[in-house]
Every structure is written in structure tokens, then in C-alpha cells.
Amino acid sequence: MKKLYPFNQPLKVSTTERNPGKRIRTPFLKFLTVLAALLLSPGQNCKAQIIAYTFSQSSSVYTPVANETVLAAATDNTATLNLNSVVSAVNIPFAFSFNGTSYTSLNVSSNGFVTFGSVAPSPFYTNPLSGNTSYQGAISVWGRDISSFYNINGKTGKISYGVTGSAPNREFVVQWTNFRPNASTVSTIVYSFSFQIRLKETSNIIQMAYDQGSYLAGSTTVNGTAEIGIRGVSNAEFNNRLNPTTAAFTTSGPGTANSSAQAFNTVGTVPGMPPADLVYTWTPPSCYTPTGISVNNLTSVSANLSWNASASSPGGYDIYYSTSPTAPTSSTTPNFSNVPGTSYQINNLNPLTTYYAWVRSNCGSGNVSLWSLDSMIFTTKCSNPPAAPSVNGTTINANHQAILTANPSSSANFSWYDAPNGGNLMFTGNPFTTPALTATTNYYVSTFTGTSGIPTGRPIYTNGGAFTGSGTTNFGLVFDVLSYMVLESVTVYPLSTTSASGTLTIDVIDSNGIIVNTKTVNVVGAPVSAPVAQIISLDFPIFPGTNYKLRPRGYTGIDGLLYESNTTAGYFGYPLNVQNLVDIKYSTLTAPPTNTPNTGLYYYFYDWKVGNKCESARSPVTVTVNSTLSTSEADTKDTIKIYPNPFSDTVTIDRPELISSLDIFEASGKLVMQNVKAEQKLSLSHLVSGTYIVQILMKDGTRQSVKLIKK
């Protein structure tokens, strides 16, 4: 019995899961979404902006905000009335730039943080830096589940805000007054302290200020950890602080993960609590890293690198590229310096070579941004690709199909795509029959030498029932590449209880865990009870080597992907070998270089299509949809009919007076008759039995296509 598992749920496995034949029983791992949002677009890296904020620690007299506006105040010592779970929207009186974006409002949480953007956190949200809520950014001064209190020794908690100073040097202050360091309704043990977030106009500096805490009632120790720092648009974009329980709160270091936190203890000096007048400061960079890095127009010797303009409007950009994945540092000499504009063509590359490229902003006088954190990975094309094919566009009526034929038609090795770069492989062969179209549509066709579309097998089985499961960025299929190949496509089964759409990032990593291929694609989910196959075009060139891994690095929108588990060791028939190109060896749950084999699982990626094609550039072709007629008119007016079909020797052409000429092609794309005069009775007796495409050039300049079969 085959079982299907979505990869986003807790997977129940025994401690011997990695040994084939063991029954799935006990909790194992959760899917790591830390990198998902960061890696939705390969090469795009907003994290660099957050990392580029510099941190400093100082001491300054804690000054409560004057002329404050109270957002909320405790009215009792119950969980519903002691400011345990409150979120309020607040306008900022000036434009404040955070992570390169200007904001005039924010959301204030009673749990010790503020967020930016239209998506507000839940009132019960307690992990502002490590959580995955899709707000645009967060500043956390004491991020955890906390609450205030009411009328303890004459003090009551509140959240307020105010403005100090005058333009253009104002400060917007959000203040938590008389808060506990944790959430509690107990009135006999109350430790109270206050803290602020201060946003500075013009400089866009962020400060966190802390006041001295003390016990108002009791003296029992309160301890735990709090998330303190800043976060960008995802929880992979963090700049936070960390100290263990064995180090003083004031000796924190940079966080190593988005969940890094500062330990505290209300009794004793280690780790202790924030002392009076402690100030944390985060200063934004003056030169921001560009984002949206991409590569297009690849040839055997060149690649065009492009990116989005930096928010700091630099005078130019620096580019560094290498065949090594080792990232450049601040002292690395760029290959190209102070490049104007937002694109650059790199020439004199080697054919069939994988390159890694980085970009940074050059703001002049030695002021440069960080290099883009993730490299853009690309592989140049083969050394002698065939010439790009030629293809004529056509005009059709709405809700009709078009038949597109590429030339030279002597070759049947044509690939049809829906985008000039990347995109989806629509069809291999010639001619290509489009779906029924309602709007003018562009397609792109290339020709290739070598082989294409060789299947590895392993279609998914959907009759084994669906069970909850999980995956991490370590989960995937391990394979060896025996000779140079292109991983052209795979089939996946995205899940969504609501049939939502989203994105999926797929990587090939080598035996050291280095990404050698990556792509983010759009996917549409389906319920786990009725999974729907989706073919993903990858076109990953991969060189000979051992222990590569195909993995899902992250996703958005969907709930996960299906995979299979079986209790019979070796059930999946590993290794799956394809024509001396690739061996799919086994599934694994562990990270490189360990990659512990598990032959009782098959992860995510089904029906691989591989080859070793050497592909030309893509030629565009436009199918124009005639929108001047209504659908009913278009179905009848000037639509040419050729019959009978199938035919023996002669066909009848309806309304030949509207036709300028005919071209007739074999199904392979070979032109067999050209510039044929349209006659009501047309003899085709000399044609051999088979399928033909008749391309009709109308006197009004439009084109139509008809498929004919000769008996």
C-alpha cells in the first residue's frame, strides 16, 4: 500500500525512520520555513538591507514621553483586561524609512513590538522576529508573551505614544509603561519595568530604551527569553541580539538565527534585566544593496545580468562573478566597477560553465553596500548551438487554436515555451497546436541537437491514502550524474485545502550543500484527497558528479507537496537509471555530506524528464486573436473549411476566393507544397498517407491553419 504525505505537517516517524521497513509512529521534524520567503526569487535579497543596519549599545537617561496619547491601559488584573493581547494601528507624523521603504503608520503590539505594512499581527502573536506572519517589517524591544497589571502599589500599566523635538529632527516614541517581563495575572508577584521604541526623523535611526525595573509585590524569580532586534519582510531577514543564561543581559552578541533571543532573570546579576538607561541603537545603511537580480539572454559566451534599482539611488553598481560559489567580501575587487544603469552584459565566458554573480551598490567616495547575499547562478550554453528557427505568426478568431510551424522543418527537435527565458515548456516537436485562445499570445520556439524528454519513470500513485507528513530543506532525492545532462522537468503535487496558488523554490545542491541550480515557479494547490499533478519546467544543466540532491527549499501560498512512504524496504526500485545520464539513488532526510539513505521514501519530484540537448536561442512568434468580431460572428465569418477530413485524393475548399495561397506541411514540419493556389476542388493524390497541416494565407492578411489526414 502506497501512502502519500504532504510536506508541511509534522511527520510521525519512528527513531529508526532512516532504516527501511520501520513503521511510522512518533513525532519527528517540522518544515523549516525560515528561508522560504527570502528565496522566492533566486538572487533577490532584501536580507542584505536588514543585516546592513549597524548595532550599538549605550547609556542615556530614560525619558518618558511627554504629551503622550494613550493607546490602551490596564483596567483589571485579568488576562482580558491587563493588556495581555492588544494590537493598535498608529500614524507616524513623518515619513520613516525602514529597510528601504517609507512608512507613515505602524501597528503596536502589547507583546513588546511594532510592525510595518498593511498586514497586522494577531493580538496573540508573541514571536515577532522568528514568526512567519507576512508583515513588511518588525522592531522588537521585548518580543514575547507579556502583560501589564492594574493598581499594584498605585501603579497601572499602559501603552502610549508621542512626539519629541521639532522637524526635521523629531522622534516618534512608542512606550510600554509598567509592564511585566512575562504574561501573568498574579497580583502577589509583580515585577515592573518600562521600555520604548524611538524612531528618528531624517536619519531613520531606531533606538530601544529601557528603564530600571523593580518588584512592586513579592520577589519570586521571573526568567525566560525575549526576542530583541529588527526583521524585514520575512523571518529570514533578521538583525537581532543573543545572550545565554550564563551571560549578562548587557553582554549580548549578534543573533545567529531568527529565533535567537536574550535571556533574562529578575533576580541576580546573570543574566539579569536591562539596567536603567540602557539604549540599543540600530543605524540604517546609507547605501542599500540592489535586489531582484536575474540573468537572461544566455549564450555560450555571454550573459546579461540585471537588477532592480537600489533604494539609495547610487551613481553605479559593482559586479563580481566567478566559477566559485565563494561569496565576495568587502575587500574583493569587482570585475566591473561603477556600472551605470541596472543591467550589464558579461562577455568572454566559457561554454557549458556554471558561474556565480553578485552585485552591490556603489554610492561613491568608497561608500558601497553589502554584496547581494545570495549569488545569481547561471550556466552558459553549449559551444555550438544550432541556429534559432524561424516561425511565422498567425491570426485566429477567439476561442480557436492556432497551429504554429517552425523552420527549417527538416528538424523535428523543437521546444516551444511561453516565455523568452525560463517559463514553461509547452511542447516538444513540430508543429505546435496552441490551446484555444481568447487573447493575443506570444510563444517562443528553439531547436536543439542531442536528446530531450527522456523519462525516469516513477509516476505518483494516488490510491494509497494521504497522511500528514513534513519536509525540511534537507529532505530530497539524492542522485548521481553520469554524463552532462539537462534536468528538463519534474512533476509535483502541490497541496492546498482551498486550491490556492503560490510559489515553489526548487534547488539542486551538490555534495557540499552548495546550490548549483535554482528556480522559483508558480504553482496551484489541490486538496490532499484529490492531488493534481503539475509539470515544472526546470532546464537545469548539471555536470557529472555524485551525491547531488534535488530539494524544495521553500514555498508560499500552498500547504506543501505530496510524497510517498512505504514500509517495504527498496519498494521504490532505487537506483532509477536513465540512459547513462542519471542515477536517482535514494531519498534522504539528512543534510550533505551525510545524506543518510532512505529507500522506503520517495520525495516530491516525480517523472523526471532529462536529456543532453544543445539548444538554440528562442524565436518569438505571436498568435493574434481577432477581437473585431463577436464570438458568434467569428465562428462563422471568413472561417475556411476543407473537407472531407480524412480524405482520399481530393478535398473541397470552402470560399477559395478569400484565400491568397496555401502551404502544406507534413506533421514533422517538413514543407511539401508551397504557394498553392486555392481551388474549390484541390487534388492531393500525390501525397502519401499521413497527417498534414495546411496553413492558409487569407487575402486580408490573416492566417488560418487546418489539420488534414490522408487515408
PDB file of N, CA and C in Angstrom, residues 15 118 120 145 152 242 275 346 382 418 465 474 478 587 597 686-687 708:
ATOM      1  N   THR A  15      12.121   6.499  15.619  1.00  0.00           N
ATOM      2  CA  THR A  15      13.510   6.918  15.696  1.00  0.00           C
ATOM      3  C   THR A  15      14.362   6.134  14.723  1.00  0.00           C
ATOM      4  N   SER A 118       0.559  46.740   5.739  1.00  0.00           N
ATOM      5  CA  SER A 118      -0.887  46.609   5.892  1.00  0.00           C
ATOM      6  C   SER A 118      -1.302  45.356   6.654  1.00  0.00           C
ATOM      7  N   ALA A 120      -1.356  43.269   9.763  1.00  0.00           N
ATOM      8  CA  ALA A 120      -1.119  43.433  11.201  1.00  0.00           C
ATOM      9  C   ALA A 120      -0.958  42.067  11.856  1.00  0.00           C
ATOM     10  N   ASP A 145       5.403  36.851  25.039  1.00  0.00           N
ATOM     11  CA  ASP A 145       4.082  36.974  25.647  1.00  0.00           C
ATOM     12  C   ASP A 145       4.233  37.723  26.972  1.00  0.00           C
ATOM     13  N   ILE A 152      -1.293  48.149  41.214  1.00  0.00           N
ATOM     14  CA  ILE A 152      -0.412  47.461  42.160  1.00  0.00           C
ATOM     15  C   ILE A 152       0.510  48.513  42.772  1.00  0.00           C
ATOM     16  N   LEU A 242      21.562  38.245  21.093  1.00  0.00           N
ATOM     17  CA  LEU A 242      21.568  36.934  21.742  1.00  0.00           C
ATOM     18  C   LEU A 242      22.477  36.964  22.962  1.00  0.00           C
ATOM     19  N   PRO A 275      19.433  47.194  32.550  1.00  0.00           N
ATOM     20  CA  PRO A 275      19.670  48.182  33.612  1.00  0.00           C
ATOM     21  C   PRO A 275      19.046  49.528  33.248  1.00  0.00           C
ATOM     22  N   ILE A 346      27.839  40.442 -19.477  1.00  0.00           N
ATOM     23  CA  ILE A 346      29.155  39.869 -19.199  1.00  0.00           C
ATOM     24  C   ILE A 346      29.562  39.034 -20.402  1.00  0.00           C
ATOM     25  N   CYS A 382      25.890  25.477 -24.543  1.00  0.00           N
ATOM     26  CA  CYS A 382      26.887  24.662 -25.219  1.00  0.00           C
ATOM     27  C   CYS A 382      27.591  25.485 -26.294  1.00  0.00           C
ATOM     28  N   ASP A 418       6.445  29.390 -23.229  1.00  0.00           N
ATOM     29  CA  ASP A 418       5.521  30.511 -23.053  1.00  0.00           C
ATOM     30  C   ASP A 418       6.231  31.764 -22.556  1.00  0.00           C
ATOM     31  N   GLY A 465      -3.897   6.436  -0.087  1.00  0.00           N
ATOM     32  CA  GLY A 465      -4.339   7.234   1.042  1.00  0.00           C
ATOM     33  C   GLY A 465      -3.347   8.326   1.363  1.00  0.00           C
ATOM     34  N   ASN A 474      16.501  19.850   4.052  1.00  0.00           N
ATOM     35  CA  ASN A 474      17.401  18.710   3.907  1.00  0.00           C
ATOM     36  C   ASN A 474      16.734  17.526   3.219  1.00  0.00           C
ATOM     37  N   VAL A 478      18.539  12.053  -3.698  1.00  0.00           N
ATOM     38  CA  VAL A 478      19.968  12.084  -3.985  1.00  0.00           C
ATOM     39  C   VAL A 478      20.219  11.357  -5.298  1.00  0.00           C
ATOM     40  N   SER A 587      16.059   8.481  -1.344  1.00  0.00           N
ATOM     41  CA  SER A 587      15.609   9.658  -0.606  1.00  0.00           C
ATOM     42  C   SER A 587      16.469   9.825   0.635  1.00  0.00           C
ATOM     43  N   PRO A 597      20.841   7.395   3.492  1.00  0.00           N
ATOM     44  CA  PRO A 597      19.863   6.830   2.548  1.00  0.00           C
ATOM     45  C   PRO A 597      18.581   6.381   3.236  1.00  0.00           C
ATOM     46  N   HIS A 686      -1.084  12.945 -54.843  1.00  0.00           N
ATOM     47  CA  HIS A 686       0.330  12.575 -54.800  1.00  0.00           C
ATOM     48  C   HIS A 686       0.877  12.481 -53.372  1.00  0.00           C
ATOM     49  N   LEU A 687       0.125  12.962 -52.400  1.00  0.00           N
ATOM     50  CA  LEU A 687       0.580  12.888 -51.015  1.00  0.00           C
ATOM     51  C   LEU A 687       0.421  11.474 -50.471  1.00  0.00           C
ATOM     52  N   LEU A 708      -5.211  18.149 -41.682  1.00  0.00           N
ATOM     53  CA  LEU A 708      -5.839  17.187 -42.584  1.00  0.00           C
ATOM     54  C   LEU A 708      -5.183  15.829 -42.429  1.00  0.00           C
TER      55      LEU A 708
END
